[in-house]
GROMACS .gro file of C-alpha atoms in nm:
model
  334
    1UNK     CA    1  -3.674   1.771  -0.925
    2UNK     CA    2  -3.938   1.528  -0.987
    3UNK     CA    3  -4.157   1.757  -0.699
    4UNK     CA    4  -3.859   1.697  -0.439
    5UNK     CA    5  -3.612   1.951  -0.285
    6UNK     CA    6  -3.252   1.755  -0.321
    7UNK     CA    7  -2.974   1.881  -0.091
    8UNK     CA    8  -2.633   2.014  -0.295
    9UNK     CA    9  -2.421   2.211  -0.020
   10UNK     CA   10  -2.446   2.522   0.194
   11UNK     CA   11  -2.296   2.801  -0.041
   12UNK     CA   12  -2.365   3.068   0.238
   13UNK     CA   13  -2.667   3.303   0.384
   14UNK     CA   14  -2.983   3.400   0.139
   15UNK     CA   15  -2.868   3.785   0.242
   16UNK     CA   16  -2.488   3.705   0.118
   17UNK     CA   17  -2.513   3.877  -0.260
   18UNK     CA   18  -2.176   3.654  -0.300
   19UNK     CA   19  -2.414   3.309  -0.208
   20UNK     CA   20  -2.719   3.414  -0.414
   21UNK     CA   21  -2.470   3.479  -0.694
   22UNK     CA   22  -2.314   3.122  -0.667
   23UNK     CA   23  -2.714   2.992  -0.601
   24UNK     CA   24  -2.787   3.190  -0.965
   25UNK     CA   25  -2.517   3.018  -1.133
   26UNK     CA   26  -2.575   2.650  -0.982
   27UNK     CA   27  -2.928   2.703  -1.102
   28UNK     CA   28  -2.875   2.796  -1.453
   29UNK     CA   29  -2.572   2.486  -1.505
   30UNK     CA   30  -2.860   2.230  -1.382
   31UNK     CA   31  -3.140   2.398  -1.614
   32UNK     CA   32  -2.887   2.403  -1.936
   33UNK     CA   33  -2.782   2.033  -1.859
   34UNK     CA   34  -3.173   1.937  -1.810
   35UNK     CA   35  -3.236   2.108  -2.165
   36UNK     CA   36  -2.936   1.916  -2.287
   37UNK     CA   37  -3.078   1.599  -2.189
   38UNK     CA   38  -2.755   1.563  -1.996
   39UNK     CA   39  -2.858   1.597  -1.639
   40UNK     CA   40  -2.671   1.460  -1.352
   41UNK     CA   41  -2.918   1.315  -1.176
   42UNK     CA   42  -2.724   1.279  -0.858
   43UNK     CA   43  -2.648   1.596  -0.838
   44UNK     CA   44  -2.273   1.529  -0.786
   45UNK     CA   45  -2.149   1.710  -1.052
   46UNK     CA   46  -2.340   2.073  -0.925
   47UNK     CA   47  -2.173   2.038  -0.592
   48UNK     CA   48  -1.985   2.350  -0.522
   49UNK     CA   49  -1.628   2.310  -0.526
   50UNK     CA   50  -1.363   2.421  -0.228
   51UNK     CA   51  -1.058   2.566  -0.382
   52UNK     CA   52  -1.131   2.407  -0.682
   53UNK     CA   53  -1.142   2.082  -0.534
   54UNK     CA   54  -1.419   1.804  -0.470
   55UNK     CA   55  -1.419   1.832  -0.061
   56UNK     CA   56  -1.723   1.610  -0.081
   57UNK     CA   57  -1.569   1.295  -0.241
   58UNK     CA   58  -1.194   1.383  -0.060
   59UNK     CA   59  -1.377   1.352   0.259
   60UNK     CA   60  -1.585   1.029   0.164
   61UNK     CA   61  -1.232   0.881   0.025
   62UNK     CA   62  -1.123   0.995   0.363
   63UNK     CA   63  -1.330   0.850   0.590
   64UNK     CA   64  -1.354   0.513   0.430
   65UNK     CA   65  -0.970   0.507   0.465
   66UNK     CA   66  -0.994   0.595   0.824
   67UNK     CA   67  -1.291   0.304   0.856
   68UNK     CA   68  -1.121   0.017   0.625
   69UNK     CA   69  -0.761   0.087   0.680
   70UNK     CA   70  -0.653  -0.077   0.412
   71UNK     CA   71  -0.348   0.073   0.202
   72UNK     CA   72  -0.549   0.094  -0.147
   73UNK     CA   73  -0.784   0.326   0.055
   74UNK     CA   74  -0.565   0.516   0.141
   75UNK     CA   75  -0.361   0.584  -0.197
   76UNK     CA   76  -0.658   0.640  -0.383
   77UNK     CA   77  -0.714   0.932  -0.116
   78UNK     CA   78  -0.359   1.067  -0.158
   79UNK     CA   79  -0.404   1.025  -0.533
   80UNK     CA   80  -0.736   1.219  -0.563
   81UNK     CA   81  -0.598   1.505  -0.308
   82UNK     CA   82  -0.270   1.492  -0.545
   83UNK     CA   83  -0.480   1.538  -0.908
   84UNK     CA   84  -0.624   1.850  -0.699
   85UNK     CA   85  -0.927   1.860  -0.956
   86UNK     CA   86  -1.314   1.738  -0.926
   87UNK     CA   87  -1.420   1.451  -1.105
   88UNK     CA   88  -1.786   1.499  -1.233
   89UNK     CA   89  -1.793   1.485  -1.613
   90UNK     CA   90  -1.673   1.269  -1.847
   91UNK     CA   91  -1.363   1.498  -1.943
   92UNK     CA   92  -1.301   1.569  -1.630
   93UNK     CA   93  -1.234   1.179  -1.571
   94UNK     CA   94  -1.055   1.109  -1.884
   95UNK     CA   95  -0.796   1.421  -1.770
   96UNK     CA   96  -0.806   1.196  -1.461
   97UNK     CA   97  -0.687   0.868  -1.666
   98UNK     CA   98  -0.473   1.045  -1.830
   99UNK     CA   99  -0.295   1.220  -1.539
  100UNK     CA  100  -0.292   0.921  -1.357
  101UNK     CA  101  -0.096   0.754  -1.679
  102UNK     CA  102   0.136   1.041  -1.660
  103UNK     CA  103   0.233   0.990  -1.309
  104UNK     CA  104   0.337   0.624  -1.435
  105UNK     CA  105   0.006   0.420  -1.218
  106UNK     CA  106   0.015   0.116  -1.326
  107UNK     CA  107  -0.334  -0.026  -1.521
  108UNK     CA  108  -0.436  -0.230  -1.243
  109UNK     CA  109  -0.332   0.047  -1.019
  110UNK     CA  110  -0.566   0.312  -1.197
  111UNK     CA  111  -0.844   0.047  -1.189
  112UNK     CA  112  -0.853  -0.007  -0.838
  113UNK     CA  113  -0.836   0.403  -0.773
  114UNK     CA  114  -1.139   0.393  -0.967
  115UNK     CA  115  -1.284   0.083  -0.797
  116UNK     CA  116  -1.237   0.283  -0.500
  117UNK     CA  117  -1.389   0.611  -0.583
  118UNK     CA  118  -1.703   0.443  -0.708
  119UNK     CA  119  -1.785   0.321  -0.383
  120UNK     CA  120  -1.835   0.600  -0.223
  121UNK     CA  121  -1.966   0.785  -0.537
  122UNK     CA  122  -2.207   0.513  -0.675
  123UNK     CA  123  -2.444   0.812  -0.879
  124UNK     CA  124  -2.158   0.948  -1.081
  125UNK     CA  125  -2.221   0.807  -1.403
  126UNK     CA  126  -1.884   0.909  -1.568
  127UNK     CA  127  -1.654   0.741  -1.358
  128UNK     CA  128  -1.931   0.430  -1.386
  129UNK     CA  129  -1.921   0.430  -1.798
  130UNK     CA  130  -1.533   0.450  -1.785
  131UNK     CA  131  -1.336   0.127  -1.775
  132UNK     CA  132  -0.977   0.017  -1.790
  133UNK     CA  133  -0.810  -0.221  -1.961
  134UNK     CA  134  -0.603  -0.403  -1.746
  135UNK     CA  135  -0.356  -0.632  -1.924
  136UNK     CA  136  -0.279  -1.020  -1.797
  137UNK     CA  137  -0.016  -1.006  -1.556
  138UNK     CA  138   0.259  -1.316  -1.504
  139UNK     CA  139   0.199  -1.508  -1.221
  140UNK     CA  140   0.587  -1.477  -1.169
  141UNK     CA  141   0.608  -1.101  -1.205
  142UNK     CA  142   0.602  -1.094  -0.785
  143UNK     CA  143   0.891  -1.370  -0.763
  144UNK     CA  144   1.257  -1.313  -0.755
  145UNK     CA  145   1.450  -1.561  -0.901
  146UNK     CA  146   1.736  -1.700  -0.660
  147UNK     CA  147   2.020  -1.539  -0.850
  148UNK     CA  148   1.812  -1.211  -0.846
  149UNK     CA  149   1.777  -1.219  -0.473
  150UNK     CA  150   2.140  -1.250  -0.462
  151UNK     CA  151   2.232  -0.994  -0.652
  152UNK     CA  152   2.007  -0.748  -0.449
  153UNK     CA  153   2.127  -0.851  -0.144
  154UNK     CA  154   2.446  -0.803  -0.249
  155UNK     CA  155   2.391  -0.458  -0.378
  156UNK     CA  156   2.208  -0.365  -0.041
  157UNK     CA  157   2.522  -0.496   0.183
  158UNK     CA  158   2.746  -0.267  -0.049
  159UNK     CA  159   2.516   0.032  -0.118
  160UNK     CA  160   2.250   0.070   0.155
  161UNK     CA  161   2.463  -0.060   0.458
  162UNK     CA  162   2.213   0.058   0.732
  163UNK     CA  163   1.884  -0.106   0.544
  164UNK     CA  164   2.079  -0.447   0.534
  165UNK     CA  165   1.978  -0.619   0.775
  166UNK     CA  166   1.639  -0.520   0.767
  167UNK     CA  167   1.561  -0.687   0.382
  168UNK     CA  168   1.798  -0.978   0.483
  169UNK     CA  169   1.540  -1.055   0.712
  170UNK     CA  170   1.276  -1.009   0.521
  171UNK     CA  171   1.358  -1.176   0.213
  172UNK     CA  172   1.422  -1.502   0.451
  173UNK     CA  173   1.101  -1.479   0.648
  174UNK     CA  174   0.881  -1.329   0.445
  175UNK     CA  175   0.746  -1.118   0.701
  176UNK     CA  176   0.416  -0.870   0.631
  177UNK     CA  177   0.512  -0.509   0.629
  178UNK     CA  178   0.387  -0.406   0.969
  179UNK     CA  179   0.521  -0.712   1.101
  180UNK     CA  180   0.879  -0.600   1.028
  181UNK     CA  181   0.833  -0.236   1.133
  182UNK     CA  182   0.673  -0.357   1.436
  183UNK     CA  183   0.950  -0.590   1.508
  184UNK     CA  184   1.134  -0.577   1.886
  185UNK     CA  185   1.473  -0.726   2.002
  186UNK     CA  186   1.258  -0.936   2.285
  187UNK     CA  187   1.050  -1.115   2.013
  188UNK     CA  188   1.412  -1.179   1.817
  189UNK     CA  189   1.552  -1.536   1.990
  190UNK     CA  190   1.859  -1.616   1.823
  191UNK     CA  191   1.985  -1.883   2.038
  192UNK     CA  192   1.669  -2.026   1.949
  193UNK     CA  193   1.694  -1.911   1.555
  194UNK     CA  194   1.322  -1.828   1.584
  195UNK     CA  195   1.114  -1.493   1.587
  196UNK     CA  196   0.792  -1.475   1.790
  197UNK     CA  197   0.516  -1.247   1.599
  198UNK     CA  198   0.263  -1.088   1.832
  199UNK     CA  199   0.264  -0.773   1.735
  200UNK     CA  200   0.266  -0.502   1.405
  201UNK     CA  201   0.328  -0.164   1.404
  202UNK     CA  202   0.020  -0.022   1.168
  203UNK     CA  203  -0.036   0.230   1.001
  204UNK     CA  204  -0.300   0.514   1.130
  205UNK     CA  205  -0.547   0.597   0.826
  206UNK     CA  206  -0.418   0.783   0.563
  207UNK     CA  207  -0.063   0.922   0.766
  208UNK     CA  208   0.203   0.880   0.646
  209UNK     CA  209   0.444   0.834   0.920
  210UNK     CA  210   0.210   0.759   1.219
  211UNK     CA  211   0.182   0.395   1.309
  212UNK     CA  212  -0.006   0.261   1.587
  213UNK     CA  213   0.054  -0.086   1.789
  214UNK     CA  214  -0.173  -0.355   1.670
  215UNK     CA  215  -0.199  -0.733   1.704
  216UNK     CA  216  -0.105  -0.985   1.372
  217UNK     CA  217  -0.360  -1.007   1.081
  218UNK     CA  218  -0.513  -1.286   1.209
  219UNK     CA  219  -0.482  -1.157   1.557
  220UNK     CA  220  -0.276  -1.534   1.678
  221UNK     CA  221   0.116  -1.520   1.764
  222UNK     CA  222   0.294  -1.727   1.542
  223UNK     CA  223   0.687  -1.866   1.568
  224UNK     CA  224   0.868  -1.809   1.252
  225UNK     CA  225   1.210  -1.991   1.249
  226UNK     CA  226   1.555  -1.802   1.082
  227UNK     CA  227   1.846  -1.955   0.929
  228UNK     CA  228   2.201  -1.962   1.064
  229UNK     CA  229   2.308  -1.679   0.833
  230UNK     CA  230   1.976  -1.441   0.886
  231UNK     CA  231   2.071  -1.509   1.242
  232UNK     CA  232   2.412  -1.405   1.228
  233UNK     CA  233   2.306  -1.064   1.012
  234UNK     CA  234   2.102  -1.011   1.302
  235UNK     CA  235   2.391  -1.067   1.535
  236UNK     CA  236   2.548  -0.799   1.418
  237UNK     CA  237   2.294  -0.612   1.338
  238UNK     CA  238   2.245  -0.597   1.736
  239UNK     CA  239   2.612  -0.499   1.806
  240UNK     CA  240   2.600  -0.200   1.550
  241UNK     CA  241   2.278  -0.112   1.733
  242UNK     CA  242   2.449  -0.131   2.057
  243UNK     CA  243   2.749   0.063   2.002
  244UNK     CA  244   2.486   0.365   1.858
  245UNK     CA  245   2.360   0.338   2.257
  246UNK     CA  246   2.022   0.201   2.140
  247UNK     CA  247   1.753   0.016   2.322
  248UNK     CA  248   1.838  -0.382   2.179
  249UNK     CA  249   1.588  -0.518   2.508
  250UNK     CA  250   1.279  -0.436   2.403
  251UNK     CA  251   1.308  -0.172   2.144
  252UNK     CA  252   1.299  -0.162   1.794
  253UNK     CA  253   1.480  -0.387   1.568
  254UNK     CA  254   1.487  -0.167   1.278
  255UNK     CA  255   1.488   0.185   1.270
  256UNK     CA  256   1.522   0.502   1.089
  257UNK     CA  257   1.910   0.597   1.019
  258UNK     CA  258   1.887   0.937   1.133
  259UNK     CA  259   1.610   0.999   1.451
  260UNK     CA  260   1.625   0.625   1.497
  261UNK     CA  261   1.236   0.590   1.497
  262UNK     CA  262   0.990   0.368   1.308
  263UNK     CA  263   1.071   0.255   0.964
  264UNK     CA  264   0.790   0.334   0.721
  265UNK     CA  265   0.647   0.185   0.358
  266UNK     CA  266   0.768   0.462   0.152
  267UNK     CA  267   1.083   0.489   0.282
  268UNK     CA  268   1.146   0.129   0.260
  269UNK     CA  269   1.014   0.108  -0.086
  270UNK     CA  270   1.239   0.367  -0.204
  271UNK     CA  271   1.551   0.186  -0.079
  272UNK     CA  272   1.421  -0.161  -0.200
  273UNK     CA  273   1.343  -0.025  -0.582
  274UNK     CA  274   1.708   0.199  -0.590
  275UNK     CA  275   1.863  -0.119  -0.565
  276UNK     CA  276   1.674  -0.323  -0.791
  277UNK     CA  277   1.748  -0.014  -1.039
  278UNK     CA  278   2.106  -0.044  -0.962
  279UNK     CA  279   2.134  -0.447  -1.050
  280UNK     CA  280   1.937  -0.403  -1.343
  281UNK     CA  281   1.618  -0.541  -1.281
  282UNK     CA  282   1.285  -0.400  -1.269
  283UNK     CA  283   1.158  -0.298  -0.988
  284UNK     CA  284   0.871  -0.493  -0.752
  285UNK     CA  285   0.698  -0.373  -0.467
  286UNK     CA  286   0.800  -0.454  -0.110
  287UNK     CA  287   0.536  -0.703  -0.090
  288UNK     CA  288   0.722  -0.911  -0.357
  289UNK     CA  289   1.027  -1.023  -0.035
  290UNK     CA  290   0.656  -1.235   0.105
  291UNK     CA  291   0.601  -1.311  -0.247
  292UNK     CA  292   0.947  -1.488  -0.324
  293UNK     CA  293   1.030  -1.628   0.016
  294UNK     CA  294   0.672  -1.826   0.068
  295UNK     CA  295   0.747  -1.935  -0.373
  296UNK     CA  296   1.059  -2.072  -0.356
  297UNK     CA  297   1.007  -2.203   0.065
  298UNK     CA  298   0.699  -2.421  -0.159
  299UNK     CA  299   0.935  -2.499  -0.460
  300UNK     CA  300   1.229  -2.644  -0.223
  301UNK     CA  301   0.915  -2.948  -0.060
  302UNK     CA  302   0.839  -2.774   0.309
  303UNK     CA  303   0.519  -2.871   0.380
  304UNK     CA  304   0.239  -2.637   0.243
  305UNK     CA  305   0.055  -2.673   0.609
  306UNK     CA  306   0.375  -2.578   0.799
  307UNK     CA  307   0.468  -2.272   0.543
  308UNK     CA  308   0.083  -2.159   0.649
  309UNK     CA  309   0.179  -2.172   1.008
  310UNK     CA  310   0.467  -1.973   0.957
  311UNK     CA  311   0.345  -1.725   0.721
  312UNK     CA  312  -0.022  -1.668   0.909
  313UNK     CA  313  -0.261  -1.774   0.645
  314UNK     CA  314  -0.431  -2.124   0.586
  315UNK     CA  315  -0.334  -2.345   0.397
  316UNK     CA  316  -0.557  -2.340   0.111
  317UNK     CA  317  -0.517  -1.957   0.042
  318UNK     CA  318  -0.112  -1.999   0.065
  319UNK     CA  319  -0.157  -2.246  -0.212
  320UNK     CA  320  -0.385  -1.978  -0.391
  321UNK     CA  321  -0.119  -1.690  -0.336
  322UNK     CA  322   0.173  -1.809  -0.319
  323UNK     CA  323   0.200  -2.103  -0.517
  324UNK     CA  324   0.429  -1.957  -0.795
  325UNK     CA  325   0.702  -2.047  -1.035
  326UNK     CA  326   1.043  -2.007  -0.926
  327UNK     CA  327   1.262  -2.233  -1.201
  328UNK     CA  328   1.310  -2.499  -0.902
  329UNK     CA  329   1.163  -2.815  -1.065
  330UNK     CA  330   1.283  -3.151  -0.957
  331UNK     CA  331   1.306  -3.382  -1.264
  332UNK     CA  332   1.226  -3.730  -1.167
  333UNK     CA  333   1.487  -4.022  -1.341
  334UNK     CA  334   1.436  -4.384  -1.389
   0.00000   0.00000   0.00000
């Protein structure tokens, strides 16, 4: 092209009749195309495929997950391996959208996949042209009201006995993910009604199940203080835990119900959205518990500086996050 050789993918050996065949046919697709006027100039779309898949952009989408390991990496990985088709031309994107719509992604969930995929892609002009509309979300949609919280915890002491303690917890701490799956019994001081994070239990890449032992976000230990009835769930939390013969030292504070190892997102999520289902709401992500504790810990006058300490973020981008409605508004009289 142009008076330049361009690289597209080993296909096999000049004396394989199978390769030169697959050579033949690459050849003609990219001279049609160039008579067409619509030549991929990257060359992306000529690629060969492996079992009808993209193996090119799976591993990019791979590696950057590995790199970043961040969990919208990571889905949009799973979620390209899951579609199981390339994504070159413009109809093979829109069957993309389309599956994606199918599977129930939200908008701003498809946009980010997207997002994603262009960055290691930036030459493939179909997913470049395509766009989608993402529609105005409320800036309450991540808050539970107090009467909601209620009724979930209620539901979860009734329905999902063994998973208790563990959203008790988090709805009145508002603890990050990791930080509650990496949570141990010698970090848990209840005489003191405090928790020390120090540690998180992350997650490896694009696993699933495999977590690794990390430092905090911000990579400081922070004291997070618990009320008198988050510290008496935990109290008994500890005895159940104890009559099961399991490590309550140093071990883990929450674990799985059956092989009594790590908790993990999906798993979690799964419980979390059955019993929003089951009260009648509609259901949030886990990441709504942080959302609605740090909201309505702002709403009821703690000081925005101390709620920063406790949560691990500064001030100002608390305020940017978290600073929601939550129907607590304190009417002045004269």
């Amino acid at each position: 092209m142009g008076g330049r050789d361009h690289f597209i993918n080993r296909i096999g050996r000049f004396d394989d009749p199978v390769a030169q065949a697959r050579g033949q046919a690459i050849c003609a697709e990219i001279w049609r195309d160039a008579q067409q006027g619509d030549l991929d100039l990257s060359l992306n779309r000529y690629r060969p495929l492996v079992e009808g898949r993209d193996q090119d952009l799976l591993n990019a989408l791979r590696s950057l997950a590995d790199d970043k390991r961040q969990a919208r990496v990571t889905h949009a990985y799973r979620v390209v391996k899951r579609f199981g088709l390339p994504l070159r031309t413009k109809a093979e994107v829109d069957r993309f959208l389309a599956w994606m719509k199918a599977e129930g992604l939200a908008a701003s969930t498809q946009s980010t996949i997207l997002c994603t995929i262009r960055s290691v892609q930036p030459g493939n002009e179909p997913l470049r042209s395509v766009q989608v509309k993402v529609p105005a979300r409320s800036v309450q949609a991540e808050v539970l009201s107090r009467e909601e919280i209620k009724s979930v915890l209620d539901d979860l002491r009734s329905n999902e006995e063994w998973f208790y303690p563990c959203f008790a917890l988090w709805l009145g701490t508002g603890l990050r993910n990791a930080e509650v799956i990496g949570l141990t019994w010698d970090c848990v001081r209840l005489e003191e009604g405090e928790l020390l994070i120090s540690k998180t239990l992350k997650r490896i890449g694009t696993a699933t199940l495999q977590r690794v032992w990390s430092g905090t976000k911000t990579g400081k230990a922070r004291v997070v203080p618990l009320s008198k009835q988050v510290v008496e769930v935990l109290r008994k939390h500890r005895e159940t835990m104890q009559c099961l013969g399991l490590n309550t030292k140093d071990g883990l504070v929450f674990v799985t119900p059956r092989t009594h190892g790590h908790l993990y997102d999906s798993g979690l999520e799964k419980v979390w959205k059955r019993s929003q289902r089951r009260v009648g709401l509609a259901p949030r992500r886990l990441y709504a518990q942080r959302h609605s504790f740090l909201s309505h810990a702002l709403a009821m006058g703690n000081s925005p500086a101390d709620l920063a300490a406790v949560a691990g973020h500064r001030t100002e981008e608390l305020l940017r996050t978290y600073a929601k409605p939550t129907g607590r508004v304190k009417v002045p009289t004269w």
